Coordinates of C-alpha atoms in Angstrom, one line a residue:
M1158 CA 53.9 108.3 -64.3
I1159 CA 50.4 107.0 -65.8
L1160 CA 51.1 103.7 -68.8
S1161 CA 48.6 103.6 -71.6
G1162 CA 46.2 101.0 -71.7
V1163 CA 47.8 99.4 -75.0
F1164 CA 51.4 99.6 -73.1
V1165 CA 49.7 97.7 -69.9
T1166 CA 48.5 95.4 -72.2
L1167 CA 52.0 94.7 -74.3
L1168 CA 53.8 94.4 -70.5
A1169 CA 51.3 91.9 -69.5
V1170 CA 51.4 89.3 -72.8
V1171 CA 55.6 89.8 -72.4
A1172 CA 55.3 88.5 -69.0
S1173 CA 52.7 86.2 -69.8
N1174 CA 55.3 84.7 -72.6
V1175 CA 58.3 84.8 -70.1
W1176 CA 56.5 82.9 -67.3
A1177 CA 55.1 80.4 -70.5
Q1178 CA 58.6 79.8 -71.6
T1179 CA 60.1 79.4 -68.4
T1180 CA 57.2 76.8 -67.0
V1181 CA 58.3 75.0 -70.4
D1182 CA 61.7 74.9 -70.2
S1183 CA 61.5 73.7 -66.5
F1184 CA 59.2 71.3 -67.3
I1185 CA 61.0 69.8 -70.7
A1186 CA 64.2 69.4 -68.4
K1187 CA 62.2 67.3 -65.6
E1188 CA 60.5 65.5 -68.0
S1189 CA 63.0 64.4 -70.7
P1190 CA 64.8 62.0 -68.0
I1191 CA 61.7 60.3 -66.9
A1192 CA 59.7 59.7 -70.2
K1193 CA 62.9 58.2 -71.2
A1194 CA 62.9 56.1 -68.5
G1195 CA 59.0 55.5 -68.7
L1196 CA 59.5 54.5 -72.4
L1197 CA 62.2 52.2 -71.8
A1198 CA 60.8 50.9 -68.8
N1199 CA 57.7 49.0 -71.0
I1200 CA 59.9 47.3 -73.4
G1201 CA 61.0 43.2 -72.9
P1202 CA 62.9 42.2 -71.3
S1203 CA 64.8 44.4 -69.0
G1204 CA 62.0 47.2 -68.7
S1205 CA 61.2 47.9 -64.8
K1206 CA 57.6 47.5 -65.8
S1207 CA 57.4 44.8 -69.0
S1208 CA 57.5 41.7 -66.7
G1209 CA 56.5 38.9 -69.3
A1210 CA 57.4 41.0 -72.4
K1211 CA 59.7 38.6 -75.0
A1212 CA 62.5 41.0 -75.8
G1213 CA 62.0 43.8 -78.3
V1214 CA 58.5 43.9 -77.4
V1215 CA 56.8 46.8 -76.1
I1216 CA 53.8 47.1 -73.8
A1217 CA 51.4 50.0 -74.2
S1218 CA 51.2 50.4 -70.4
P1219 CA 51.2 48.1 -67.7
S1220 CA 47.8 49.1 -66.8
N1221 CA 46.3 45.3 -67.0
S1222 CA 42.8 46.3 -65.8
N1223 CA 40.5 49.2 -66.5
P1224 CA 41.3 49.6 -69.3
D1225 CA 43.5 46.6 -70.2
Y1226 CA 46.5 47.6 -72.3
L1227 CA 49.1 44.8 -71.1
Y1228 CA 49.3 44.0 -74.7
T1229 CA 51.9 44.8 -77.5
W1230 CA 50.2 47.1 -80.5
T1231 CA 52.0 47.4 -83.8
R1232 CA 51.4 50.8 -84.4
D1233 CA 52.1 52.1 -80.9
S1234 CA 55.5 49.8 -80.7
A1235 CA 56.4 51.3 -84.6
L1236 CA 56.0 54.7 -83.1
V1237 CA 58.3 54.4 -80.2
F1238 CA 61.3 52.6 -82.1
S1239 CA 61.1 55.2 -84.6
W1240 CA 62.2 57.6 -82.1
I1241 CA 64.8 55.1 -80.8
I1242 CA 66.0 55.0 -84.2
D1243 CA 66.4 58.2 -84.6
Q1244 CA 68.8 58.2 -81.2
V1245 CA 70.7 55.6 -82.5
T1246 CA 71.4 56.7 -86.0
L1247 CA 71.2 60.8 -85.4
A1248 CA 73.6 59.5 -82.6
R1249 CA 72.0 60.8 -79.4
D1250 CA 71.9 57.6 -77.7
T1251 CA 73.8 54.6 -79.3
S1252 CA 73.5 52.7 -76.2
L1253 CA 70.0 52.2 -77.6
R1254 CA 71.3 49.9 -80.4
S1255 CA 70.9 46.5 -78.4
Q1256 CA 67.2 47.6 -78.5
V1257 CA 66.7 47.8 -81.6
E1258 CA 68.2 44.9 -82.5
N1259 CA 65.6 43.0 -80.2
Y1260 CA 62.9 44.9 -82.0
I1261 CA 64.2 43.4 -85.0
A1262 CA 64.2 39.7 -83.7
S1263 CA 60.7 40.2 -82.5
T1264 CA 59.2 41.5 -85.7
A1265 CA 61.0 38.7 -87.6
R1266 CA 59.0 36.4 -85.1
I1267 CA 55.5 38.3 -84.9
Q1268 CA 55.2 38.6 -88.5
Q1269 CA 54.8 35.0 -88.5
V1270 CA 52.0 34.1 -86.0
S1271 CA 48.9 33.2 -87.6
N1272 CA 45.9 35.4 -85.7
P1273 CA 42.9 36.2 -86.1
S1274 CA 43.1 38.1 -89.3
G1275 CA 45.5 35.5 -91.1
T1276 CA 48.8 34.2 -92.1
I1277 CA 51.6 35.8 -92.9
T1278 CA 50.2 35.1 -96.5
T1279 CA 46.7 36.0 -96.0
G1280 CA 46.5 39.2 -94.0
G1281 CA 48.0 38.4 -90.9
L1282 CA 50.7 41.8 -91.1
G1283 CA 47.0 43.7 -90.4
E1284 CA 46.5 42.1 -87.1
P1285 CA 46.8 45.3 -84.7
K1286 CA 47.8 43.7 -81.4
F1287 CA 49.7 40.6 -79.8
N1288 CA 50.2 39.0 -76.4
I1289 CA 53.5 40.1 -74.7
D1290 CA 54.8 36.8 -75.6
E1291 CA 54.5 37.5 -78.8
S1292 CA 51.6 35.0 -79.2
A1293 CA 48.1 35.4 -80.3
F1294 CA 45.5 37.5 -79.5
T1295 CA 42.3 36.0 -80.1
G1296 CA 39.4 38.2 -78.9
A1297 CA 37.4 40.7 -80.4
W1298 CA 38.8 43.2 -81.7
G1299 CA 38.7 46.0 -84.7
R1300 CA 41.1 44.5 -86.7
P1301 CA 42.5 44.7 -89.6
Q1302 CA 44.0 48.0 -88.8
R1303 CA 46.5 48.9 -91.7
D1304 CA 48.7 51.6 -90.6
G1305 CA 51.0 49.0 -88.8
P1306 CA 52.7 47.4 -91.2
A1307 CA 53.5 50.9 -93.0
L1308 CA 54.9 52.4 -89.6
R1309 CA 57.0 49.5 -88.6
S1310 CA 58.5 48.9 -92.5
T1311 CA 59.3 53.1 -92.4
A1312 CA 61.3 52.7 -88.7
L1313 CA 63.2 50.0 -89.8
I1314 CA 64.1 51.4 -93.2
T1315 CA 65.4 54.5 -91.6
Y1316 CA 67.4 52.0 -89.4
A1317 CA 68.5 49.9 -92.9
N1318 CA 69.6 53.4 -94.3
W1319 CA 71.9 54.4 -91.6
L1320 CA 73.2 50.6 -91.8
I1321 CA 73.8 51.1 -95.1
G1322 CA 75.9 54.4 -94.4
N1323 CA 78.0 52.6 -92.6
N1324 CA 78.9 49.6 -94.5
N1325 CA 76.8 46.9 -93.2
Q1326 CA 74.9 46.7 -96.0
T1327 CA 75.0 42.8 -96.3
Y1328 CA 73.0 42.7 -93.0
V1329 CA 70.3 45.2 -95.0
T1330 CA 69.7 42.6 -97.5
N1331 CA 70.1 39.6 -95.6
T1332 CA 68.1 40.3 -92.8
L1333 CA 65.9 43.6 -92.7
W1334 CA 65.3 43.5 -96.1
P1335 CA 62.8 39.7 -95.8
I1336 CA 61.1 41.8 -93.0
I1337 CA 60.7 45.1 -94.4
Q1338 CA 59.2 43.7 -97.7
R1339 CA 56.8 41.8 -95.9
D1340 CA 55.5 44.7 -94.6
L1341 CA 55.7 46.6 -97.8
D1342 CA 54.3 44.3 -100.0
Y1343 CA 51.0 44.3 -97.7
V1344 CA 50.4 47.9 -98.1
A1345 CA 50.7 48.0 -101.5
S1346 CA 49.0 44.7 -101.8
N1347 CA 46.1 46.3 -99.2
W1348 CA 46.0 50.0 -99.2
N1349 CA 42.8 50.7 -100.5
Q1350 CA 41.2 47.8 -98.2
T1351 CA 38.9 49.4 -95.5
T1352 CA 40.7 49.6 -91.7
F1353 CA 39.7 50.2 -88.5
D1354 CA 41.0 53.7 -87.9
L1355 CA 43.8 55.0 -85.3
W1356 CA 42.0 54.9 -82.5
E1357 CA 40.2 51.2 -83.1
E1358 CA 36.7 52.3 -83.5
V1359 CA 35.9 53.4 -87.1
S1360 CA 35.6 50.8 -89.9
S1361 CA 36.8 53.1 -93.4
S1362 CA 39.5 54.6 -94.5
S1363 CA 41.7 56.7 -92.5
F1364 CA 43.6 60.1 -93.7
F1365 CA 46.3 58.7 -90.9
T1366 CA 47.0 55.3 -92.0
T1367 CA 46.9 56.6 -96.0
A1368 CA 49.5 58.9 -95.2
V1369 CA 52.0 56.7 -93.5
Q1370 CA 51.5 53.9 -96.4
H1371 CA 52.2 56.4 -99.2
R1372 CA 55.3 57.5 -97.1
S1373 CA 56.2 53.8 -96.3
L1374 CA 55.9 52.7 -100.0
R1375 CA 57.9 55.3 -101.1
Q1376 CA 60.7 54.9 -99.0
G1377 CA 60.7 51.1 -99.3
A1378 CA 61.3 52.1 -103.4
A1379 CA 64.2 54.0 -102.2
L1380 CA 65.8 51.2 -100.4
A1381 CA 65.2 48.8 -102.5
T1382 CA 66.6 50.3 -105.3
K1383 CA 70.0 51.0 -103.2
I1384 CA 69.9 47.4 -102.4
G1385 CA 69.1 45.8 -106.1
Q1386 CA 65.9 44.7 -105.1
T1387 CA 64.6 46.0 -108.3
S1388 CA 61.5 44.0 -109.0
V1389 CA 59.6 45.8 -106.3
V1390 CA 60.1 49.3 -107.6
Q1391 CA 57.3 49.7 -110.3
G1392 CA 55.2 48.1 -107.9
Y1393 CA 55.6 49.7 -105.2
N1394 CA 56.1 53.7 -107.1
T1395 CA 53.0 52.6 -108.6
Q1396 CA 50.9 52.1 -105.9
A1397 CA 52.4 55.1 -103.9
A1398 CA 51.3 57.4 -106.8
N1399 CA 47.7 56.3 -106.2
L1400 CA 48.0 56.7 -102.0
L1401 CA 49.1 60.2 -103.3
C1402 CA 46.2 60.8 -105.1
F1403 CA 43.6 59.3 -103.0
L1404 CA 45.2 61.2 -99.8
Q1405 CA 44.5 64.5 -101.7
T1406 CA 40.0 63.7 -101.2
Y1407 CA 40.3 63.9 -97.2
W1408 CA 40.7 67.5 -97.7
N1409 CA 37.2 69.1 -97.5
N1410 CA 35.6 72.6 -98.9
Q1411 CA 35.1 73.4 -95.6
G1412 CA 39.1 74.0 -94.4
Y1413 CA 39.6 71.2 -92.7
I1414 CA 40.9 67.4 -93.4
T1415 CA 38.3 64.9 -93.0
A1416 CA 40.0 62.7 -90.8
N1417 CA 37.9 59.2 -91.7
T1418 CA 35.8 58.8 -94.7
G1419 CA 33.4 56.9 -92.1
G1420 CA 32.0 56.9 -88.8
G1421 CA 29.3 59.7 -88.8
R1422 CA 31.4 62.2 -87.1
S1423 CA 32.8 65.9 -87.4
G1424 CA 36.2 64.6 -89.1
K1425 CA 37.9 66.8 -86.8
D1426 CA 40.0 64.6 -85.5
A1427 CA 43.9 64.1 -83.8
N1428 CA 44.8 61.7 -86.3
T1429 CA 45.0 64.5 -88.8
V1430 CA 47.9 66.7 -86.7
L1431 CA 50.0 62.9 -85.6
T1432 CA 49.7 62.6 -89.8
S1433 CA 51.3 66.0 -90.0
I1434 CA 54.2 65.0 -87.8
H1435 CA 54.4 61.0 -88.7
T1436 CA 55.5 62.2 -92.3
F1437 CA 57.7 65.3 -92.0
D1438 CA 59.8 65.9 -94.4
P1439 CA 62.3 68.8 -93.1
D1440 CA 63.5 68.8 -97.4
A1441 CA 59.6 69.0 -98.5
G1442 CA 59.4 72.9 -97.3
C1443 CA 55.7 73.6 -96.7
D1444 CA 54.0 70.8 -99.5
A1445 CA 50.1 70.7 -99.1
V1446 CA 50.2 68.1 -101.1
T1447 CA 52.2 65.7 -98.1
F1448 CA 50.2 67.6 -95.7
Q1449 CA 53.8 68.9 -94.2
P1450 CA 53.0 70.6 -91.1
C1451 CA 53.6 74.3 -92.2
S1452 CA 51.6 73.6 -95.4
D1453 CA 48.4 76.0 -95.6
R1454 CA 45.8 73.2 -95.4
A1455 CA 47.7 71.0 -92.4
L1456 CA 47.9 74.8 -90.4
A1457 CA 44.0 75.6 -91.4
N1458 CA 43.5 71.6 -90.0
L1459 CA 45.2 72.6 -87.1
L1460 CA 43.4 75.3 -85.9
Q1461 CA 39.9 73.9 -86.7
Y1462 CA 40.9 70.9 -84.6
V1463 CA 42.1 72.8 -81.6
N1464 CA 39.2 74.8 -81.3
A1465 CA 36.9 72.1 -81.8
F1466 CA 37.8 71.7 -78.2
R1467 CA 37.7 74.8 -76.6
S1468 CA 34.4 75.1 -75.2
I1469 CA 33.7 71.2 -74.0
Y1470 CA 36.5 70.7 -71.7
S1471 CA 36.0 72.6 -67.8
I1472 CA 39.7 72.9 -68.4
N1473 CA 39.9 75.1 -71.5
S1474 CA 37.3 78.0 -69.8
G1475 CA 38.3 81.7 -70.5
I1476 CA 41.3 80.6 -71.9
P1477 CA 41.6 83.8 -75.4
A1478 CA 41.6 82.3 -78.8
N1479 CA 45.2 83.3 -79.5
Q1480 CA 46.5 80.5 -76.7
A1481 CA 46.7 77.0 -76.5
V1482 CA 43.8 74.4 -74.7
A1483 CA 43.9 70.8 -73.5
T1484 CA 43.0 68.8 -76.9
G1485 CA 41.8 64.7 -77.5
R1486 CA 41.1 62.7 -79.6
Y1487 CA 37.9 64.4 -81.4
P1488 CA 35.4 66.3 -80.0
E1489 CA 33.0 63.7 -80.3
D1490 CA 34.8 61.0 -77.9
S1491 CA 33.2 59.2 -75.0
Y1492 CA 36.2 56.8 -74.1
F1493 CA 36.4 57.1 -70.4
G1494 CA 34.4 60.3 -70.4
G1495 CA 35.6 62.0 -73.5
N1496 CA 39.2 64.2 -72.4
P1497 CA 42.3 65.2 -73.2
W1498 CA 44.7 63.1 -74.2
Y1499 CA 48.5 64.0 -73.4
L1500 CA 50.0 62.9 -76.5
T1501 CA 47.5 65.0 -78.7
T1502 CA 48.2 67.9 -76.9
L1503 CA 52.0 67.8 -77.7
A1504 CA 51.1 66.8 -81.0
A1505 CA 49.9 70.0 -81.7
A1506 CA 52.7 71.8 -79.7
E1507 CA 55.0 69.1 -82.3
Q1508 CA 53.1 70.4 -85.7
L1509 CA 54.3 74.0 -85.0
Y1510 CA 57.7 73.0 -83.7
D1511 CA 57.9 71.3 -86.8
A1512 CA 56.5 74.7 -89.0
L1513 CA 59.1 76.7 -87.2
I1514 CA 62.4 74.7 -88.0
V1515 CA 61.2 74.8 -91.9
W1516 CA 60.1 78.6 -92.0
N1517 CA 63.3 79.5 -90.2
K1518 CA 65.4 77.0 -92.5
Q1519 CA 64.4 78.2 -95.8
G1520 CA 64.4 82.1 -94.5
S1521 CA 60.4 83.1 -95.3
L1522 CA 56.9 81.7 -94.5
Q1523 CA 53.8 82.1 -97.1
V1524 CA 50.1 82.9 -95.8
T1525 CA 47.7 81.9 -98.2
S1526 CA 43.6 82.4 -98.2
T1527 CA 43.6 78.7 -96.9
S1528 CA 45.8 79.2 -93.8
L1529 CA 44.9 83.2 -93.6
P1530 CA 42.7 82.5 -90.4
F1531 CA 45.3 80.5 -88.6
F1532 CA 48.1 83.2 -88.8
Q1533 CA 45.0 86.1 -88.1
V1534 CA 44.6 84.0 -84.6
F1535 CA 48.0 86.0 -83.9
S1536 CA 48.0 89.0 -86.3
S1537 CA 44.8 90.4 -87.1
G1538 CA 46.1 92.7 -89.6
V1539 CA 48.3 89.9 -91.8
T1540 CA 47.2 89.3 -95.6
A1541 CA 47.8 87.0 -97.8
G1542 CA 51.9 87.3 -98.8
T1543 CA 55.1 85.8 -98.7
Y1544 CA 57.2 87.7 -95.8
A1545 CA 61.1 87.2 -95.7
S1546 CA 62.8 86.4 -92.5
S1547 CA 63.9 89.9 -92.1
S1548 CA 60.5 91.6 -92.1
S1549 CA 58.9 92.3 -88.9
T1550 CA 55.6 90.5 -89.6
F1551 CA 58.1 87.0 -90.0
T1552 CA 59.4 88.2 -86.4
T1553 CA 55.8 88.6 -85.2
L1554 CA 54.3 85.7 -86.5
T1555 CA 57.0 83.5 -85.6
T1556 CA 57.3 84.4 -81.9
A1557 CA 53.5 84.4 -81.3
I1558 CA 53.5 80.8 -82.9
K1559 CA 56.4 79.5 -80.6
N1560 CA 54.7 80.9 -77.4
Y1561 CA 51.3 79.2 -79.0
A1562 CA 53.3 76.1 -79.6
D1563 CA 54.7 76.3 -75.9
G1564 CA 51.4 76.8 -74.4
F1565 CA 50.6 73.1 -75.6
V1566 CA 53.7 71.8 -73.5
A1567 CA 52.5 74.1 -70.7
V1568 CA 49.1 72.5 -70.5
V1569 CA 50.7 69.4 -70.5
A1570 CA 53.2 70.4 -67.9
K1571 CA 50.1 71.8 -65.6
Y1572 CA 48.4 68.6 -65.7
T1573 CA 51.4 66.1 -65.3
P1574 CA 51.8 64.7 -61.9
A1575 CA 54.8 65.3 -59.6
N1576 CA 56.2 61.9 -60.4
G1577 CA 56.6 63.0 -64.2
G1578 CA 54.3 59.8 -65.4
L1579 CA 52.4 60.5 -68.2
S1580 CA 48.8 58.5 -68.5
E1581 CA 46.9 58.5 -71.4
Q1582 CA 44.2 61.1 -70.6
Y1583 CA 43.5 63.5 -68.2
T1584 CA 40.0 64.3 -67.3
R1585 CA 38.1 67.2 -68.8
A1586 CA 36.8 69.1 -66.0
A1587 CA 40.0 68.9 -63.4
G1588 CA 42.9 67.7 -65.4
T1589 CA 43.6 64.5 -63.4
P1590 CA 45.5 61.9 -64.9
T1591 CA 42.6 59.1 -65.8
S1592 CA 42.7 55.8 -67.8
A1593 CA 46.1 53.9 -69.1
T1594 CA 49.2 54.6 -66.6
D1595 CA 52.7 54.9 -67.6
L1596 CA 51.4 55.1 -71.6
T1597 CA 54.8 54.4 -73.7
W1598 CA 53.0 56.6 -76.3
S1599 CA 52.7 59.3 -74.4
Y1600 CA 56.5 58.8 -73.2
A1601 CA 57.1 58.9 -76.9
S1602 CA 55.1 62.1 -77.6
A1603 CA 57.1 63.9 -75.2
L1604 CA 60.0 63.0 -76.4
T1605 CA 59.7 63.6 -80.1
A1606 CA 57.8 67.0 -79.1
F1607 CA 60.7 67.9 -77.0
G1608 CA 63.3 67.5 -79.6
A1609 CA 61.4 69.3 -82.1
R1610 CA 61.5 72.0 -80.1
A1611 CA 65.0 71.8 -79.9
G1612 CA 65.1 71.9 -83.5
Q1613 CA 65.6 68.3 -84.1
T1614 CA 64.6 67.0 -87.5
P1615 CA 64.1 63.1 -88.8
A1616 CA 65.7 62.3 -92.1
S1617 CA 63.9 63.4 -95.3
W1618 CA 62.0 60.7 -96.8
G1619 CA 61.5 61.7 -100.6
A1620 CA 58.3 64.0 -100.3
K1621 CA 60.5 66.8 -101.6
G1622 CA 59.2 68.0 -105.4
L1623 CA 56.2 65.2 -105.5
T1624 CA 52.9 66.0 -108.0
V1625 CA 49.9 64.3 -107.5
P1626 CA 48.8 62.0 -110.7
T1627 CA 46.0 63.1 -113.0
T1628 CA 44.7 60.3 -112.9
C1629 CA 44.0 57.7 -110.2
S1630 CA 43.3 53.7 -109.6
G1631 CA 42.9 51.4 -107.2
N1632 CA 42.7 47.9 -106.5
T1633 CA 39.4 46.0 -107.1
G1634 CA 37.4 45.0 -103.7
G1635 CA 36.6 46.4 -100.6
G1636 CA 38.8 49.2 -101.0
G1637 CA 39.0 52.6 -99.1
G1638 CA 38.7 55.1 -101.8
G1639 CA 35.3 56.2 -99.7
G1640 CA 33.2 55.3 -102.6
G1641 CA 33.5 56.2 -106.5
G1642 CA 36.9 54.4 -107.1
G1643 CA 34.7 52.7 -109.9
N1644 CA 34.8 49.1 -108.7
T1645 CA 33.4 50.6 -105.1
V1646 CA 30.5 52.4 -103.8
A1647 CA 30.5 53.6 -100.1
V1648 CA 27.9 52.0 -98.0
T1649 CA 26.9 53.2 -94.6
F1650 CA 25.5 50.2 -92.4
N1651 CA 23.0 52.3 -89.7
V1652 CA 21.3 49.7 -87.3
H1653 CA 19.0 50.6 -84.5
A1654 CA 20.4 48.5 -81.1
E1655 CA 19.8 49.1 -77.7
T1656 CA 22.7 47.2 -76.0
T1657 CA 24.5 46.5 -72.5
F1658 CA 27.3 48.3 -71.0
G1659 CA 30.2 46.5 -72.8
E1660 CA 28.5 44.8 -75.4
N1661 CA 29.1 46.0 -78.7
I1662 CA 27.2 45.5 -82.4
F1663 CA 29.5 43.9 -85.6
L1664 CA 28.8 43.2 -89.0
T1665 CA 29.7 40.4 -91.1
G1666 CA 28.3 39.6 -94.7
S1667 CA 28.7 37.4 -98.1
V1668 CA 31.6 39.9 -99.7
D1669 CA 35.4 39.9 -99.5
A1670 CA 35.0 43.8 -97.5
L1671 CA 32.1 42.4 -95.0
Q1672 CA 34.7 39.8 -94.2
N1673 CA 33.1 36.8 -95.8
W1674 CA 30.2 36.0 -92.9
S1675 CA 33.4 35.8 -90.2
P1676 CA 32.2 36.4 -86.6
D1677 CA 35.7 36.8 -85.4
N1678 CA 36.8 38.9 -88.4
A1679 CA 33.5 41.3 -88.6
L1680 CA 33.4 44.8 -88.6
A1681 CA 32.7 46.7 -85.5
L1682 CA 30.0 49.4 -85.4
S1683 CA 30.4 52.6 -83.8
S1684 CA 28.1 53.8 -80.8
A1685 CA 29.1 57.8 -81.5
N1686 CA 25.3 57.9 -82.4
Y1687 CA 23.5 55.2 -80.1
P1688 CA 21.4 53.7 -79.9
T1689 CA 22.1 53.7 -83.9
W1690 CA 25.4 52.3 -84.3
S1691 CA 27.3 52.7 -88.0
V1692 CA 30.0 51.7 -90.5
S1693 CA 30.5 52.9 -93.9
V1694 CA 32.3 50.1 -96.1
N1695 CA 33.7 50.5 -99.9
L1696 CA 31.4 47.3 -101.6
P1697 CA 31.7 46.6 -105.1
A1698 CA 29.4 48.4 -107.3
N1699 CA 26.2 46.8 -108.6
T1700 CA 26.6 43.4 -106.1
A1701 CA 24.3 41.8 -104.6
I1702 CA 25.1 41.4 -100.6
E1703 CA 24.1 39.6 -97.8
Y1704 CA 24.5 40.3 -94.2
K1705 CA 23.8 40.5 -90.6
Y1706 CA 24.6 42.4 -87.6
I1707 CA 26.0 40.2 -84.6
R1708 CA 26.6 41.4 -80.9
K1709 CA 29.3 40.8 -79.3
F1710 CA 29.5 40.6 -75.1
N1711 CA 32.1 38.8 -73.0
G1712 CA 33.4 36.6 -75.5
A1713 CA 29.8 35.7 -76.4
I1714 CA 28.4 36.2 -80.1
T1715 CA 24.5 36.6 -80.3
W1716 CA 23.6 36.4 -84.3
E1717 CA 20.5 38.4 -85.7
S1718 CA 17.6 36.7 -86.6
D1719 CA 17.3 34.8 -89.9
P1720 CA 16.6 35.2 -92.5
N1721 CA 19.8 37.5 -93.9
M1722 CA 19.4 41.2 -94.9
R1723 CA 20.1 41.7 -98.5
T1724 CA 20.8 44.7 -100.4
T1725 CA 22.0 45.2 -104.3
T1726 CA 24.7 48.2 -104.6
P1727 CA 24.6 50.9 -106.7
G1728 CA 26.8 51.1 -110.2
S1729 CA 28.4 54.1 -108.5
G1730 CA 27.6 56.9 -105.7
S1731 CA 26.6 56.0 -102.0
V1732 CA 24.0 54.7 -100.1
T1733 CA 23.4 54.1 -96.7
L1734 CA 21.2 51.8 -94.9
N1735 CA 19.0 52.1 -92.1
D1736 CA 18.0 48.4 -90.3
T1737 CA 17.0 47.8 -86.8
W1738 CA 18.0 44.5 -84.8
R1739 CA 16.0 41.8 -85.0

């Protein structure tokens, strides 16, 4: 019998999908216990790879050279403990409760540590990382990073809600709430100040930071109401509304989310995909206002993010457009040669698994003009409309998208070594593990993606039914509004400066947004367009500003020659300054 070409092609696709699913099932069964063990090995004091770390301290990686990640990051730790807390509160592994208690105690201590970002009352909660003995890290770094307090408060609020449900409100009120409130107050007071982004390279406003800050204040207001701390509720809700308003501005007219308001890049960034999965609310449906995983905006953005890596990594060569590929942080990345990351590739899978959970729960999916290009990858003839789960279109699309999601896990499986260890990156040319070994965040990302594939969901955080205010406002100062916030304007500083390897350029100046002439807290510039270094900052409008660039290398600081640089900001809009190091 002679088979038609179409039938042969169909058989090949079915065989390929069966192979991929079998591969993924096998990988998850093997990798899940390895990832859990790898994550716990990096938590002090008893983790096998966390020697020297205090109880509850998460080390980013045991790697102490090239790169040195033997520190504890507020952001990474919060994401790791978000997974651990879910295991406890959803009764998947209640033996981890002692780890949570250690983390709470460690957080209470670390919040009190004075550091280069300030004290507990003057900005120190925005310090991104600490030594693993909980002492301050005082070296040069991209600080502050304002996502950490939001993520940490969110994790602890989830635990607090579980405790209240188990008749332990006294502990929540007396012990947990003071810790949580410090972080929430920091978010409410600093949400529109400039921040270093998720990757610690760009100082501007960050989509990820704005979104997790919004979530934290929503949850914080709800918890405060529940335990009678009503004095803070209105303030948290007011700033949450402003954050939700600002969050919409990251969506651009090119069909994707611009990850940062500064940095001089395309804006296509894993930051945006990670945002969808870390602000996932299973009760919010496909809400586009909060960029839920199945929203038209998030799906359109995912397509453009993934496609940005198809032609730049050799290991992606020849892979069809409807199949998964290795993805990295952003296409312009040059760190360690600019490679795919395990956690970013897994994040793409997780967003799709989350979307499938919601579509199946609500019994339908909607294709809009915004998400149409995404869905057409899987069915070229699909048109805008709503498709019930009983329709063949729903089945065709969800089956193809499930296979697509599995494909990202299969990519990770392909480039995971036999021992299951997950580094930070795998090389763009050969898929060889590189950079920091046993990255805790990589293990956490594997566990959350595997959980989503199995249909596991986090608790709702209140994203359902939110509406964007008709008018938005923000704090005064060097806010993160991307310009035009009434009191600030966006100023991009470009400086031509040739450097040696390991040397970096920073900016400081005469106003709060430029760190008031502090060399320790000076703003790091991006070298993405080397030898031009750049940073975008929101500065007070109609204001005379003085500033200087400085060099940092091996702990030494070199200032530009006198006199100070000077400019006067306009009353609105934005401005770009082009300078040369002198």
